[in-house]
Amino acid sequence: MSSTSPQGAAAPYYFVPGPSRWPLLAGLSLLVTMIGASAWVNDASWGPAANLIGILGTITVLYFWFGDAIKESEGGLYSQRIDHSYRWSMSWFIFSEVMFFGAFFGALFYARSISMPWLGDLDSKFVWPDYAPSWGGATPAGTVEAFQTMGPFPIPTINTALLLTSGVTLTIAHHALRAGHRAQTAIWLFATVLLGAVFMGFQAYEYHHAYTELNLKLTSGIYGSTFFMLTGFHGFHVTMGAIMLSVVLYRVLKGHFTPDNHFAFEGAAWYWHFVDVVWLGLYVVVYWL
């Protein structure tokens, strides 16, 4: 992501970048990340190390890839057409993220509203006569260790307040940038990144509490798997959003943006607001219902 440069009037009609190794390396890094995560949840000893290597590789690739885009932008290669291209690209990317989370919310709905009633119908009584289906309760065959469900208080509610506040601070930063107040933009943008970091700190504590005190784990039946998949992937998106905003903050301090040309800021802001909206749905569906 990058903005149309101040030299955009002299930019090529449509800039076409040369061959890049970053897409391939990004795909490989993400592949290693997911292989490591899959091995980790299946108790493979090498899983955590592979997952960490993949994450570090992804961050490294993003660092250099963003750097190339920044150099192109500041070098006067981006015209208004490139700005439009970036806007459409970011819009479709966020749409793909909507579909991604929609699949997990759909799985949660199916498990809770369709599968659970099936397990308690008349036919199932012949197999499990004493089973009374309840979301987060005991499984029919008793194969899952007893666990406690996660409620909305206090950490999820605190995290909701943190993310909503971060959306406000980010909007204030955007208005300051459009008004040409770079110092105010940097202050409010830093506050947004800090709120995101605090959010992740609370979520890490929540996970520790779930594993050590509630015995709620990824292996705790369909409740545990949907809970950790939804909250875990959302936490990953918060982390990536905070990294994006940190890059934007660095560029704000370097004076890369003008009140009229700053799509890198806007694209990261779109992503952050999307993460906020997903959390609101997650907060209601996962923690309250």
C-alpha atoms as an extended CHARMM CRD file, in Angstrom:
* protein
*
       289  EXT
         1         1  MET       CA              0.0000000000        0.0000000000        0.0000000000  PROA      1               0.0000000000
         2         2  SER       CA              1.2420000000        3.4500000000       -0.7580000000  PROA      2               0.0000000000
         3         3  SER       CA             -0.1130000000        6.8230000000       -1.5650000000  PROA      3               0.0000000000
         4         4  THR       CA             -0.0490000000        8.8240000000       -4.7380000000  PROA      4               0.0000000000
         5         5  SER       CA              3.1800000000       10.7800000000       -4.5130000000  PROA      5               0.0000000000
         6         6  PRO       CA              3.4510000000       14.5660000000       -4.6120000000  PROA      6               0.0000000000
         7         7  GLN       CA              5.2770000000       14.1080000000       -7.9010000000  PROA      7               0.0000000000
         8         8  GLY       CA              2.2990000000       12.1780000000       -9.3060000000  PROA      8               0.0000000000
         9         9  ALA       CA              1.7860000000       14.6710000000      -12.1380000000  PROA      9               0.0000000000
        10        10  ALA       CA              5.0720000000       13.5660000000      -13.6770000000  PROA      10              0.0000000000
        11        11  ALA       CA              4.5130000000        9.8740000000      -13.0040000000  PROA      11              0.0000000000
        12        12  PRO       CA              4.0610000000        7.2950000000      -15.7770000000  PROA      12              0.0000000000
        13        13  TYR       CA              0.5540000000        6.8740000000      -17.1690000000  PROA      13              0.0000000000
        14        14  TYR       CA              0.4270000000        3.4970000000      -15.4490000000  PROA      14              0.0000000000
        15        15  PHE       CA              3.3830000000        2.1550000000      -13.5090000000  PROA      15              0.0000000000
        16        16  VAL       CA              4.0810000000       -1.5670000000      -13.9210000000  PROA      16              0.0000000000
        17        17  PRO       CA              6.5860000000       -2.8810000000      -11.3620000000  PROA      17              0.0000000000
        18        18  GLY       CA              9.2980000000       -5.2970000000      -12.3700000000  PROA      18              0.0000000000
        19        19  PRO       CA              9.4280000000       -8.9560000000      -11.3380000000  PROA      19              0.0000000000
        20        20  SER       CA              9.3590000000       -9.3680000000       -7.5610000000  PROA      20              0.0000000000
        21        21  ARG       CA             10.3390000000      -12.2550000000       -5.3120000000  PROA      21              0.0000000000
        22        22  TRP       CA              8.1630000000      -11.0300000000       -2.4190000000  PROA      22              0.0000000000
        23        23  PRO       CA              4.8520000000      -12.6960000000       -3.4290000000  PROA      23              0.0000000000
        24        24  LEU       CA              6.5690000000      -16.0870000000       -3.6420000000  PROA      24              0.0000000000
        25        25  LEU       CA              8.4090000000      -15.5930000000       -0.3440000000  PROA      25              0.0000000000
        26        26  ALA       CA              5.2150000000      -14.3690000000        1.3340000000  PROA      26              0.0000000000
        27        27  GLY       CA              3.3740000000      -17.5010000000        0.2090000000  PROA      27              0.0000000000
        28        28  LEU       CA              6.1650000000      -19.7570000000        1.4460000000  PROA      28              0.0000000000
        29        29  SER       CA              6.3400000000      -17.9500000000        4.7930000000  PROA      29              0.0000000000
        30        30  LEU       CA              2.5950000000      -18.2580000000        5.3100000000  PROA      30              0.0000000000
        31        31  LEU       CA              2.7490000000      -21.9260000000        4.3200000000  PROA      31              0.0000000000
        32        32  VAL       CA              5.4390000000      -22.5810000000        6.9250000000  PROA      32              0.0000000000
        33        33  THR       CA              3.3920000000      -20.6310000000        9.4710000000  PROA      33              0.0000000000
        34        34  MET       CA              0.2900000000      -22.7560000000        8.9350000000  PROA      34              0.0000000000
        35        35  ILE       CA              2.2100000000      -26.0310000000        8.7810000000  PROA      35              0.0000000000
        36        36  GLY       CA              3.8550000000      -25.1220000000       12.0880000000  PROA      36              0.0000000000
        37        37  ALA       CA              0.5110000000      -24.1690000000       13.6130000000  PROA      37              0.0000000000
        38        38  SER       CA             -1.0880000000      -27.4290000000       12.4520000000  PROA      38              0.0000000000
        39        39  ALA       CA              1.8270000000      -29.4430000000       13.8350000000  PROA      39              0.0000000000
        40        40  TRP       CA              1.6960000000      -27.4760000000       17.0940000000  PROA      40              0.0000000000
        41        41  VAL       CA             -1.9730000000      -28.2230000000       17.7920000000  PROA      41              0.0000000000
        42        42  ASN       CA             -1.2560000000      -31.8860000000       17.0410000000  PROA      42              0.0000000000
        43        43  ASP       CA              1.5260000000      -31.9340000000       19.6720000000  PROA      43              0.0000000000
        44        44  ALA       CA              4.4420000000      -32.2230000000       17.2370000000  PROA      44              0.0000000000
        45        45  SER       CA              7.6240000000      -31.0890000000       18.9770000000  PROA      45              0.0000000000
        46        46  TRP       CA              8.8120000000      -29.0760000000       15.9740000000  PROA      46              0.0000000000
        47        47  GLY       CA              5.4900000000      -27.2610000000       15.5150000000  PROA      47              0.0000000000
        48        48  PRO       CA              6.1550000000      -24.1640000000       17.6830000000  PROA      48              0.0000000000
        49        49  ALA       CA              9.5670000000      -23.5720000000       16.1050000000  PROA      49              0.0000000000
        50        50  ALA       CA              8.1910000000      -23.8830000000       12.5640000000  PROA      50              0.0000000000
        51        51  ASN       CA              5.3070000000      -21.5700000000       13.4130000000  PROA      51              0.0000000000
        52        52  LEU       CA              7.6880000000      -18.9480000000       14.8200000000  PROA      52              0.0000000000
        53        53  ILE       CA              9.9820000000      -19.2070000000       11.7850000000  PROA      53              0.0000000000
        54        54  GLY       CA              6.9930000000      -18.7140000000        9.4810000000  PROA      54              0.0000000000
        55        55  ILE       CA              5.7510000000      -15.6790000000       11.4040000000  PROA      55              0.0000000000
        56        56  LEU       CA              9.2000000000      -14.0680000000       11.4580000000  PROA      56              0.0000000000
        57        57  GLY       CA              9.5770000000      -14.8190000000        7.7500000000  PROA      57              0.0000000000
        58        58  THR       CA              6.2130000000      -13.2070000000        6.9830000000  PROA      58              0.0000000000
        59        59  ILE       CA              7.0960000000      -10.0770000000        8.9550000000  PROA      59              0.0000000000
        60        60  THR       CA             10.4680000000       -9.8470000000        7.2000000000  PROA      60              0.0000000000
        61        61  VAL       CA              8.8710000000      -10.1900000000        3.7680000000  PROA      61              0.0000000000
        62        62  LEU       CA              6.2890000000       -7.5230000000        4.5800000000  PROA      62              0.0000000000
        63        63  TYR       CA              9.0330000000       -5.1990000000        5.7970000000  PROA      63              0.0000000000
        64        64  PHE       CA             10.9730000000       -5.3560000000        2.5350000000  PROA      64              0.0000000000
        65        65  TRP       CA              7.8500000000       -5.4920000000        0.3520000000  PROA      65              0.0000000000
        66        66  PHE       CA              6.4060000000       -2.3910000000        2.0050000000  PROA      66              0.0000000000
        67        67  GLY       CA              9.8400000000       -0.7980000000        1.6300000000  PROA      67              0.0000000000
        68        68  ASP       CA              9.8430000000       -1.3450000000       -2.1310000000  PROA      68              0.0000000000
        69        69  ALA       CA              6.3530000000        0.1490000000       -2.4540000000  PROA      69              0.0000000000
        70        70  ILE       CA              7.3730000000        3.1610000000       -0.3710000000  PROA      70              0.0000000000
        71        71  LYS       CA             10.4490000000        3.7600000000       -2.5270000000  PROA      71              0.0000000000
        72        72  GLU       CA              8.3040000000        3.5710000000       -5.6720000000  PROA      72              0.0000000000
        73        73  SER       CA              5.8180000000        6.0310000000       -4.2420000000  PROA      73              0.0000000000
        74        74  GLU       CA              8.3820000000        8.5000000000       -2.9810000000  PROA      74              0.0000000000
        75        75  GLY       CA             10.2640000000        8.1480000000       -6.2700000000  PROA      75              0.0000000000
        76        76  GLY       CA              7.3430000000        9.6940000000       -8.1440000000  PROA      76              0.0000000000
        77        77  LEU       CA              6.2800000000        6.5440000000       -9.9770000000  PROA      77              0.0000000000
        78        78  TYR       CA              2.6780000000        6.4530000000       -8.7700000000  PROA      78              0.0000000000
        79        79  SER       CA             -0.0080000000        8.3790000000      -10.6180000000  PROA      79              0.0000000000
        80        80  GLN       CA             -3.6770000000        8.7900000000       -9.7740000000  PROA      80              0.0000000000
        81        81  ARG       CA             -4.4250000000        5.5870000000      -11.6600000000  PROA      81              0.0000000000
        82        82  ILE       CA             -2.1880000000        3.6470000000       -9.2600000000  PROA      82              0.0000000000
        83        83  ASP       CA             -4.0430000000        5.2470000000       -6.3560000000  PROA      83              0.0000000000
        84        84  HSD       CA             -7.3300000000        3.9660000000       -7.7870000000  PROA      84              0.0000000000
        85        85  SER       CA             -5.7820000000        0.5470000000       -8.3100000000  PROA      85              0.0000000000
        86        86  TYR       CA             -4.6970000000        0.3880000000       -4.6820000000  PROA      86              0.0000000000
        87        87  ARG       CA             -8.1670000000        1.3980000000       -3.4890000000  PROA      87              0.0000000000
        88        88  TRP       CA             -9.8490000000       -1.3320000000       -5.4960000000  PROA      88              0.0000000000
        89        89  SER       CA             -7.2450000000       -3.8800000000       -4.3990000000  PROA      89              0.0000000000
        90        90  MET       CA             -7.6920000000       -3.0480000000       -0.7380000000  PROA      90              0.0000000000
        91        91  SER       CA            -11.4770000000       -3.1370000000       -1.1010000000  PROA      91              0.0000000000
        92        92  TRP       CA            -11.3970000000       -6.6370000000       -2.6040000000  PROA      92              0.0000000000
        93        93  PHE       CA             -8.8960000000       -7.7810000000        0.0120000000  PROA      93              0.0000000000
        94        94  ILE       CA            -11.2020000000       -6.6730000000        2.8180000000  PROA      94              0.0000000000
        95        95  PHE       CA            -14.1140000000       -8.3830000000        1.0510000000  PROA      95              0.0000000000
        96        96  SER       CA            -12.1080000000      -11.6210000000        1.0440000000  PROA      96              0.0000000000
        97        97  GLU       CA            -11.5630000000      -11.1490000000        4.7770000000  PROA      97              0.0000000000
        98        98  VAL       CA            -15.3120000000      -10.7480000000        5.2540000000  PROA      98              0.0000000000
        99        99  MET       CA            -15.7990000000      -14.1020000000        3.5290000000  PROA      99              0.0000000000
       100       100  PHE       CA            -13.0220000000      -15.6250000000        5.6420000000  PROA      100             0.0000000000
       101       101  PHE       CA            -14.6410000000      -14.6720000000        8.9380000000  PROA      101             0.0000000000
       102       102  GLY       CA            -18.0790000000      -15.4000000000        7.5080000000  PROA      102             0.0000000000
       103       103  ALA       CA            -17.0190000000      -19.0420000000        7.0960000000  PROA      103             0.0000000000
       104       104  PHE       CA            -16.0450000000      -19.2940000000       10.7700000000  PROA      104             0.0000000000
       105       105  PHE       CA            -19.2030000000      -17.5440000000       11.9650000000  PROA      105             0.0000000000
       106       106  GLY       CA            -21.1600000000      -19.8990000000        9.7100000000  PROA      106             0.0000000000
       107       107  ALA       CA            -19.4380000000      -22.9150000000       11.2740000000  PROA      107             0.0000000000
       108       108  LEU       CA            -20.3110000000      -21.6120000000       14.7240000000  PROA      108             0.0000000000
       109       109  PHE       CA            -23.9490000000      -21.1020000000       13.7280000000  PROA      109             0.0000000000
       110       110  TYR       CA            -24.1830000000      -24.5660000000       12.1890000000  PROA      110             0.0000000000
       111       111  ALA       CA            -22.6640000000      -26.2720000000       15.2090000000  PROA      111             0.0000000000
       112       112  ARG       CA            -24.7660000000      -24.3940000000       17.7340000000  PROA      112             0.0000000000
       113       113  SER       CA            -28.1200000000      -24.0850000000       15.9860000000  PROA      113             0.0000000000
       114       114  ILE       CA            -28.2520000000      -27.2080000000       13.7940000000  PROA      114             0.0000000000
       115       115  SER       CA            -25.8560000000      -29.8960000000       15.0150000000  PROA      115             0.0000000000
       116       116  MET       CA            -26.6230000000      -29.4950000000       18.7180000000  PROA      116             0.0000000000
       117       117  PRO       CA            -30.3970000000      -29.9780000000       18.2900000000  PROA      117             0.0000000000
       118       118  TRP       CA            -29.7340000000      -33.0390000000       16.1360000000  PROA      118             0.0000000000
       119       119  LEU       CA            -27.7170000000      -34.6010000000       18.9390000000  PROA      119             0.0000000000
       120       120  GLY       CA            -30.7090000000      -34.2670000000       21.2220000000  PROA      120             0.0000000000
       121       121  ASP       CA            -33.4640000000      -35.4920000000       18.8950000000  PROA      121             0.0000000000
       122       122  LEU       CA            -35.4290000000      -38.6910000000       19.2900000000  PROA      122             0.0000000000
       123       123  ASP       CA            -33.1250000000      -40.8030000000       17.1010000000  PROA      123             0.0000000000
       124       124  SER       CA            -30.0610000000      -39.8490000000       19.1350000000  PROA      124             0.0000000000
       125       125  LYS       CA            -31.7960000000      -40.8690000000       22.3620000000  PROA      125             0.0000000000
       126       126  PHE       CA            -31.2860000000      -44.4960000000       21.3690000000  PROA      126             0.0000000000
       127       127  VAL       CA            -27.5260000000      -43.9340000000       21.3790000000  PROA      127             0.0000000000
       128       128  TRP       CA            -27.1890000000      -41.3700000000       24.2040000000  PROA      128             0.0000000000
       129       129  PRO       CA            -30.3900000000      -41.6460000000       26.2690000000  PROA      129             0.0000000000
       130       130  ASP       CA            -29.1120000000      -39.3980000000       29.0820000000  PROA      130             0.0000000000
       131       131  TYR       CA            -27.6280000000      -36.6550000000       26.9120000000  PROA      131             0.0000000000
       132       132  ALA       CA            -29.1510000000      -33.1770000000       27.0630000000  PROA      132             0.0000000000
       133       133  PRO       CA            -27.5600000000      -30.9180000000       24.4220000000  PROA      133             0.0000000000
       134       134  SER       CA            -26.2530000000      -27.5630000000       25.6370000000  PROA      134             0.0000000000
       135       135  TRP       CA            -23.6930000000      -25.2730000000       24.0180000000  PROA      135             0.0000000000
       136       136  GLY       CA            -20.4680000000      -25.5580000000       25.9600000000  PROA      136             0.0000000000
       137       137  GLY       CA            -21.7320000000      -28.5080000000       27.9640000000  PROA      137             0.0000000000
       138       138  ALA       CA            -20.6730000000      -32.1490000000       28.0700000000  PROA      138             0.0000000000
       139       139  THR       CA            -20.2990000000      -34.0600000000       24.8130000000  PROA      139             0.0000000000
       140       140  PRO       CA            -22.5870000000      -37.0520000000       24.0770000000  PROA      140             0.0000000000
       141       141  ALA       CA            -19.8910000000      -39.7000000000       24.2940000000  PROA      141             0.0000000000
       142       142  GLY       CA            -18.0140000000      -38.0140000000       27.1370000000  PROA      142             0.0000000000
       143       143  THR       CA            -14.7550000000      -37.8930000000       25.1770000000  PROA      143             0.0000000000
       144       144  VAL       CA            -13.9200000000      -34.2720000000       26.0500000000  PROA      144             0.0000000000
       145       145  GLU       CA            -12.6030000000      -33.2240000000       29.4530000000  PROA      145             0.0000000000
       146       146  ALA       CA            -14.9030000000      -31.0000000000       31.4830000000  PROA      146             0.0000000000
       147       147  PHE       CA            -14.3020000000      -27.2840000000       30.9560000000  PROA      147             0.0000000000
       148       148  GLN       CA            -15.8750000000      -23.9380000000       31.7660000000  PROA      148             0.0000000000
       149       149  THR       CA            -17.1200000000      -21.5850000000       29.0690000000  PROA      149             0.0000000000
       150       150  MET       CA            -15.7840000000      -18.0660000000       28.6020000000  PROA      150             0.0000000000
       151       151  GLY       CA            -18.0770000000      -15.2230000000       29.6540000000  PROA      151             0.0000000000
       152       152  PRO       CA            -18.0640000000      -11.5810000000       28.5320000000  PROA      152             0.0000000000
       153       153  PHE       CA            -16.6510000000      -10.1700000000       31.7850000000  PROA      153             0.0000000000
       154       154  PRO       CA            -14.2560000000       -8.6550000000       32.4360000000  PROA      154             0.0000000000
       155       155  ILE       CA            -11.5900000000       -9.0720000000       29.7320000000  PROA      155             0.0000000000
       156       156  PRO       CA            -13.7650000000       -9.3520000000       26.5830000000  PROA      156             0.0000000000
       157       157  THR       CA            -15.7140000000       -6.2490000000       27.5990000000  PROA      157             0.0000000000
       158       158  ILE       CA            -12.4960000000       -4.3560000000       28.3600000000  PROA      158             0.0000000000
       159       159  ASN       CA            -11.1300000000       -5.4070000000       24.9890000000  PROA      159             0.0000000000
       160       160  THR       CA            -14.2960000000       -4.1920000000       23.2970000000  PROA      160             0.0000000000
       161       161  ALA       CA            -13.8320000000       -0.7780000000       24.8920000000  PROA      161             0.0000000000
       162       162  LEU       CA            -10.1680000000       -0.7700000000       23.8240000000  PROA      162             0.0000000000
       163       163  LEU       CA            -10.9270000000       -1.5280000000       20.1730000000  PROA      163             0.0000000000
       164       164  LEU       CA            -13.8050000000        0.9570000000       19.9880000000  PROA      164             0.0000000000
       165       165  THR       CA            -11.5510000000        3.6090000000       21.4860000000  PROA      165             0.0000000000
       166       166  SER       CA             -8.8210000000        2.7520000000       18.9930000000  PROA      166             0.0000000000
       167       167  GLY       CA            -11.2860000000        3.3370000000       16.1730000000  PROA      167             0.0000000000
       168       168  VAL       CA            -11.9650000000        6.8160000000       17.5730000000  PROA      168             0.0000000000
       169       169  THR       CA             -8.2750000000        7.6850000000       17.9500000000  PROA      169             0.0000000000
       170       170  LEU       CA             -7.5720000000        6.4780000000       14.4150000000  PROA      170             0.0000000000
       171       171  THR       CA            -10.3790000000        8.6550000000       13.0360000000  PROA      171             0.0000000000
       172       172  ILE       CA             -9.0060000000       11.6640000000       14.9200000000  PROA      172             0.0000000000
       173       173  ALA       CA             -5.5630000000       10.9280000000       13.4510000000  PROA      173             0.0000000000
       174       174  HSD       CA             -7.0590000000       10.8060000000        9.9630000000  PROA      174             0.0000000000
       175       175  HSD       CA             -8.7850000000       14.1590000000       10.3850000000  PROA      175             0.0000000000
       176       176  ALA       CA             -5.5300000000       15.6440000000       11.7180000000  PROA      176             0.0000000000
       177       177  LEU       CA             -3.6680000000       14.3460000000        8.6650000000  PROA      177             0.0000000000
       178       178  ARG       CA             -6.2340000000       15.8150000000        6.3000000000  PROA      178             0.0000000000
       179       179  ALA       CA             -5.8550000000       19.1240000000        8.1210000000  PROA      179             0.0000000000
       180       180  GLY       CA             -2.0810000000       19.0080000000        7.7100000000  PROA      180             0.0000000000
       181       181  HSD       CA             -1.2770000000       18.5730000000       11.4240000000  PROA      181             0.0000000000
       182       182  ARG       CA              1.4890000000       15.9820000000       11.3180000000  PROA      182             0.0000000000
       183       183  ALA       CA              2.3480000000       16.0640000000       15.0310000000  PROA      183             0.0000000000
       184       184  GLN       CA             -1.2710000000       15.4560000000       16.0720000000  PROA      184             0.0000000000
       185       185  THR       CA             -1.5640000000       12.7030000000       13.4850000000  PROA      185             0.0000000000
       186       186  ALA       CA              1.4660000000       10.9340000000       14.9340000000  PROA      186             0.0000000000
       187       187  ILE       CA              0.2090000000       11.2390000000       18.5270000000  PROA      187             0.0000000000
       188       188  TRP       CA             -3.2350000000        9.8340000000       17.8300000000  PROA      188             0.0000000000
       189       189  LEU       CA             -1.8720000000        7.1410000000       15.5340000000  PROA      189             0.0000000000
       190       190  PHE       CA              0.5850000000        6.0590000000       18.2320000000  PROA      190             0.0000000000
       191       191  ALA       CA             -2.3480000000        5.9000000000       20.6800000000  PROA      191             0.0000000000
       192       192  THR       CA             -4.1660000000        3.5970000000       18.2460000000  PROA      192             0.0000000000
       193       193  VAL       CA             -1.1980000000        1.2220000000       17.9900000000  PROA      193             0.0000000000
       194       194  LEU       CA             -0.7910000000        1.2660000000       21.7790000000  PROA      194             0.0000000000
       195       195  LEU       CA             -4.4660000000        0.3850000000       22.3090000000  PROA      195             0.0000000000
       196       196  GLY       CA             -4.0810000000       -2.5010000000       19.8720000000  PROA      196             0.0000000000
       197       197  ALA       CA             -1.0400000000       -3.7610000000       21.7770000000  PROA      197             0.0000000000
       198       198  VAL       CA             -2.9300000000       -3.6000000000       25.0790000000  PROA      198             0.0000000000
       199       199  PHE       CA             -5.7940000000       -5.5100000000       23.4540000000  PROA      199             0.0000000000
       200       200  MET       CA             -3.4170000000       -8.2950000000       22.4640000000  PROA      200             0.0000000000
       201       201  GLY       CA             -1.9170000000       -8.3430000000       25.9550000000  PROA      201             0.0000000000
       202       202  PHE       CA             -5.3500000000       -8.8870000000       27.4710000000  PROA      202             0.0000000000
       203       203  GLN       CA             -6.1540000000      -11.5930000000       24.9350000000  PROA      203             0.0000000000
       204       204  ALA       CA             -2.9270000000      -13.4250000000       25.7750000000  PROA      204             0.0000000000
       205       205  TYR       CA             -3.8970000000      -13.2800000000       29.4530000000  PROA      205             0.0000000000
       206       206  GLU       CA             -7.3930000000      -14.5320000000       28.5710000000  PROA      206             0.0000000000
       207       207  TYR       CA             -5.9180000000      -17.5200000000       26.7420000000  PROA      207             0.0000000000
       208       208  HSD       CA             -3.6890000000      -18.3300000000       29.7080000000  PROA      208             0.0000000000
       209       209  HSD       CA             -6.6990000000      -18.0930000000       32.0100000000  PROA      209             0.0000000000
       210       210  ALA       CA             -8.7370000000      -20.3390000000       29.7070000000  PROA      210             0.0000000000
       211       211  TYR       CA             -6.0640000000      -23.0610000000       29.5590000000  PROA      211             0.0000000000
       212       212  THR       CA             -4.9140000000      -23.0260000000       33.1740000000  PROA      212             0.0000000000
       213       213  GLU       CA             -8.0810000000      -22.2050000000       35.1160000000  PROA      213             0.0000000000
       214       214  LEU       CA            -11.0550000000      -23.0770000000       32.9150000000  PROA      214             0.0000000000
       215       215  ASN       CA             -9.4910000000      -26.1100000000       31.2050000000  PROA      215             0.0000000000
       216       216  LEU       CA            -10.8160000000      -24.5850000000       27.9830000000  PROA      216             0.0000000000
       217       217  LYS       CA             -8.5240000000      -25.6270000000       25.1340000000  PROA      217             0.0000000000
       218       218  LEU       CA             -8.5290000000      -25.9260000000       21.3780000000  PROA      218             0.0000000000
       219       219  THR       CA             -9.3220000000      -29.6190000000       21.9220000000  PROA      219             0.0000000000
       220       220  SER       CA            -12.3860000000      -28.8620000000       24.0760000000  PROA      220             0.0000000000
       221       221  GLY       CA            -14.8800000000      -30.0970000000       21.5220000000  PROA      221             0.0000000000
       222       222  ILE       CA            -16.6040000000      -27.8570000000       19.0010000000  PROA      222             0.0000000000
       223       223  TYR       CA            -16.9290000000      -25.0770000000       21.5810000000  PROA      223             0.0000000000
       224       224  GLY       CA            -13.1810000000      -24.8900000000       22.1390000000  PROA      224             0.0000000000
       225       225  SER       CA            -12.2610000000      -25.1560000000       18.4720000000  PROA      225             0.0000000000
       226       226  THR       CA            -14.6830000000      -22.4380000000       17.3150000000  PROA      226             0.0000000000
       227       227  PHE       CA            -13.7820000000      -20.1780000000       20.2410000000  PROA      227             0.0000000000
       228       228  PHE       CA            -10.0480000000      -20.2980000000       19.6370000000  PROA      228             0.0000000000
       229       229  MET       CA            -10.3140000000      -20.2250000000       15.8500000000  PROA      229             0.0000000000
       230       230  LEU       CA            -12.5000000000      -17.0960000000       15.8680000000  PROA      230             0.0000000000
       231       231  THR       CA            -10.6910000000      -15.2030000000       18.6200000000  PROA      231             0.0000000000
       232       232  GLY       CA             -7.2640000000      -16.4470000000       17.5070000000  PROA      232             0.0000000000
       233       233  PHE       CA             -7.6130000000      -15.3940000000       13.8950000000  PROA      233             0.0000000000
       234       234  HSD       CA             -9.0660000000      -12.0750000000       15.0000000000  PROA      234             0.0000000000
       235       235  GLY       CA             -6.0730000000      -11.5710000000       17.2840000000  PROA      235             0.0000000000
       236       236  PHE       CA             -3.7820000000      -12.3400000000       14.3490000000  PROA      236             0.0000000000
       237       237  HSD       CA             -5.5720000000       -9.6830000000       12.3020000000  PROA      237             0.0000000000
       238       238  VAL       CA             -5.2210000000       -7.1620000000       15.1330000000  PROA      238             0.0000000000
       239       239  THR       CA             -1.4880000000       -7.9090000000       15.2040000000  PROA      239             0.0000000000
       240       240  MET       CA             -1.1490000000       -7.4490000000       11.4470000000  PROA      240             0.0000000000
       241       241  GLY       CA             -3.2130000000       -4.2610000000       11.6090000000  PROA      241             0.0000000000
       242       242  ALA       CA             -0.9770000000       -2.8810000000       14.3520000000  PROA      242             0.0000000000
       243       243  ILE       CA              2.0910000000       -3.6490000000       12.2200000000  PROA      243             0.0000000000
       244       244  MET       CA              0.5270000000       -1.8440000000        9.2650000000  PROA      244             0.0000000000
       245       245  LEU       CA             -0.3210000000        1.1760000000       11.4030000000  PROA      245             0.0000000000
       246       246  SER       CA              3.2090000000        1.1710000000       12.8360000000  PROA      246             0.0000000000
       247       247  VAL       CA              4.6090000000        1.3810000000        9.3060000000  PROA      247             0.0000000000
       248       248  VAL       CA              2.1920000000        4.2120000000        8.5640000000  PROA      248             0.0000000000
       249       249  LEU       CA              3.2420000000        5.9680000000       11.7820000000  PROA      249             0.0000000000
       250       250  TYR       CA              6.8780000000        5.7630000000       10.6950000000  PROA      250             0.0000000000
       251       251  ARG       CA              5.9550000000        7.2740000000        7.3450000000  PROA      251             0.0000000000
       252       252  VAL       CA              3.9850000000       10.0440000000        9.0340000000  PROA      252             0.0000000000
       253       253  LEU       CA              7.0590000000       10.9390000000       11.0780000000  PROA      253             0.0000000000
       254       254  LYS       CA              9.1490000000       10.8970000000        7.8780000000  PROA      254             0.0000000000
       255       255  GLY       CA              6.7160000000       13.3210000000        6.2300000000  PROA      255             0.0000000000
       256       256  HSD       CA              5.6810000000       11.0050000000        3.3960000000  PROA      256             0.0000000000
       257       257  PHE       CA              2.0270000000       12.0250000000        3.3500000000  PROA      257             0.0000000000
       258       258  THR       CA              0.1420000000       15.1490000000        2.3360000000  PROA      258             0.0000000000
       259       259  PRO       CA             -3.4520000000       16.1010000000        3.2190000000  PROA      259             0.0000000000
       260       260  ASP       CA             -4.5640000000       14.9860000000       -0.2490000000  PROA      260             0.0000000000
       261       261  ASN       CA             -2.2920000000       11.9830000000       -0.8860000000  PROA      261             0.0000000000
       262       262  HSD       CA             -2.1400000000        9.3860000000        1.8750000000  PROA      262             0.0000000000
       263       263  PHE       CA             -3.8060000000        6.1730000000        0.7980000000  PROA      263             0.0000000000
       264       264  ALA       CA             -1.3510000000        4.0470000000        2.7850000000  PROA      264             0.0000000000
       265       265  PHE       CA             -2.9030000000        5.6090000000        5.8700000000  PROA      265             0.0000000000
       266       266  GLU       CA             -6.4380000000        5.1650000000        4.5610000000  PROA      266             0.0000000000
       267       267  GLY       CA             -5.9070000000        1.5420000000        3.5380000000  PROA      267             0.0000000000
       268       268  ALA       CA             -4.5400000000        0.6320000000        6.9610000000  PROA      268             0.0000000000
       269       269  ALA       CA             -7.4280000000        2.5280000000        8.5720000000  PROA      269             0.0000000000
       270       270  TRP       CA             -9.9810000000        0.5920000000        6.5040000000  PROA      270             0.0000000000
       271       271  TYR       CA             -8.4100000000       -2.6310000000        7.6620000000  PROA      271             0.0000000000
       272       272  TRP       CA             -8.3990000000       -1.5430000000       11.3170000000  PROA      272             0.0000000000
       273       273  HSD       CA            -12.0510000000       -0.4900000000       11.2340000000  PROA      273             0.0000000000
       274       274  PHE       CA            -12.9070000000       -3.8450000000        9.6450000000  PROA      274             0.0000000000
       275       275  VAL       CA            -11.1450000000       -5.6040000000       12.5350000000  PROA      275             0.0000000000
       276       276  ASP       CA            -13.2180000000       -3.4900000000       14.9500000000  PROA      276             0.0000000000
       277       277  VAL       CA            -16.4790000000       -4.5170000000       13.3010000000  PROA      277             0.0000000000
       278       278  VAL       CA            -15.5250000000       -8.2000000000       13.3090000000  PROA      278             0.0000000000
       279       279  TRP       CA            -14.7760000000       -7.9870000000       17.0230000000  PROA      279             0.0000000000
       280       280  LEU       CA            -18.2080000000       -6.5160000000       17.7690000000  PROA      280             0.0000000000
       281       281  GLY       CA            -19.8670000000       -9.4750000000       16.0410000000  PROA      281             0.0000000000
       282       282  LEU       CA            -17.5150000000      -11.8770000000       17.7530000000  PROA      282             0.0000000000
       283       283  TYR       CA            -18.1010000000      -10.2720000000       21.1570000000  PROA      283             0.0000000000
       284       284  VAL       CA            -21.8630000000      -10.7250000000       20.8500000000  PROA      284             0.0000000000
       285       285  VAL       CA            -21.9680000000      -14.1640000000       19.2260000000  PROA      285             0.0000000000
       286       286  VAL       CA            -19.0930000000      -15.8780000000       21.0670000000  PROA      286             0.0000000000
       287       287  TYR       CA            -19.1760000000      -14.3320000000       24.5260000000  PROA      287             0.0000000000
       288       288  TRP       CA            -22.8420000000      -13.4140000000       25.0610000000  PROA      288             0.0000000000
       289       289  LEU       CA            -24.9940000000      -15.8910000000       23.1310000000  PROA      289             0.0000000000
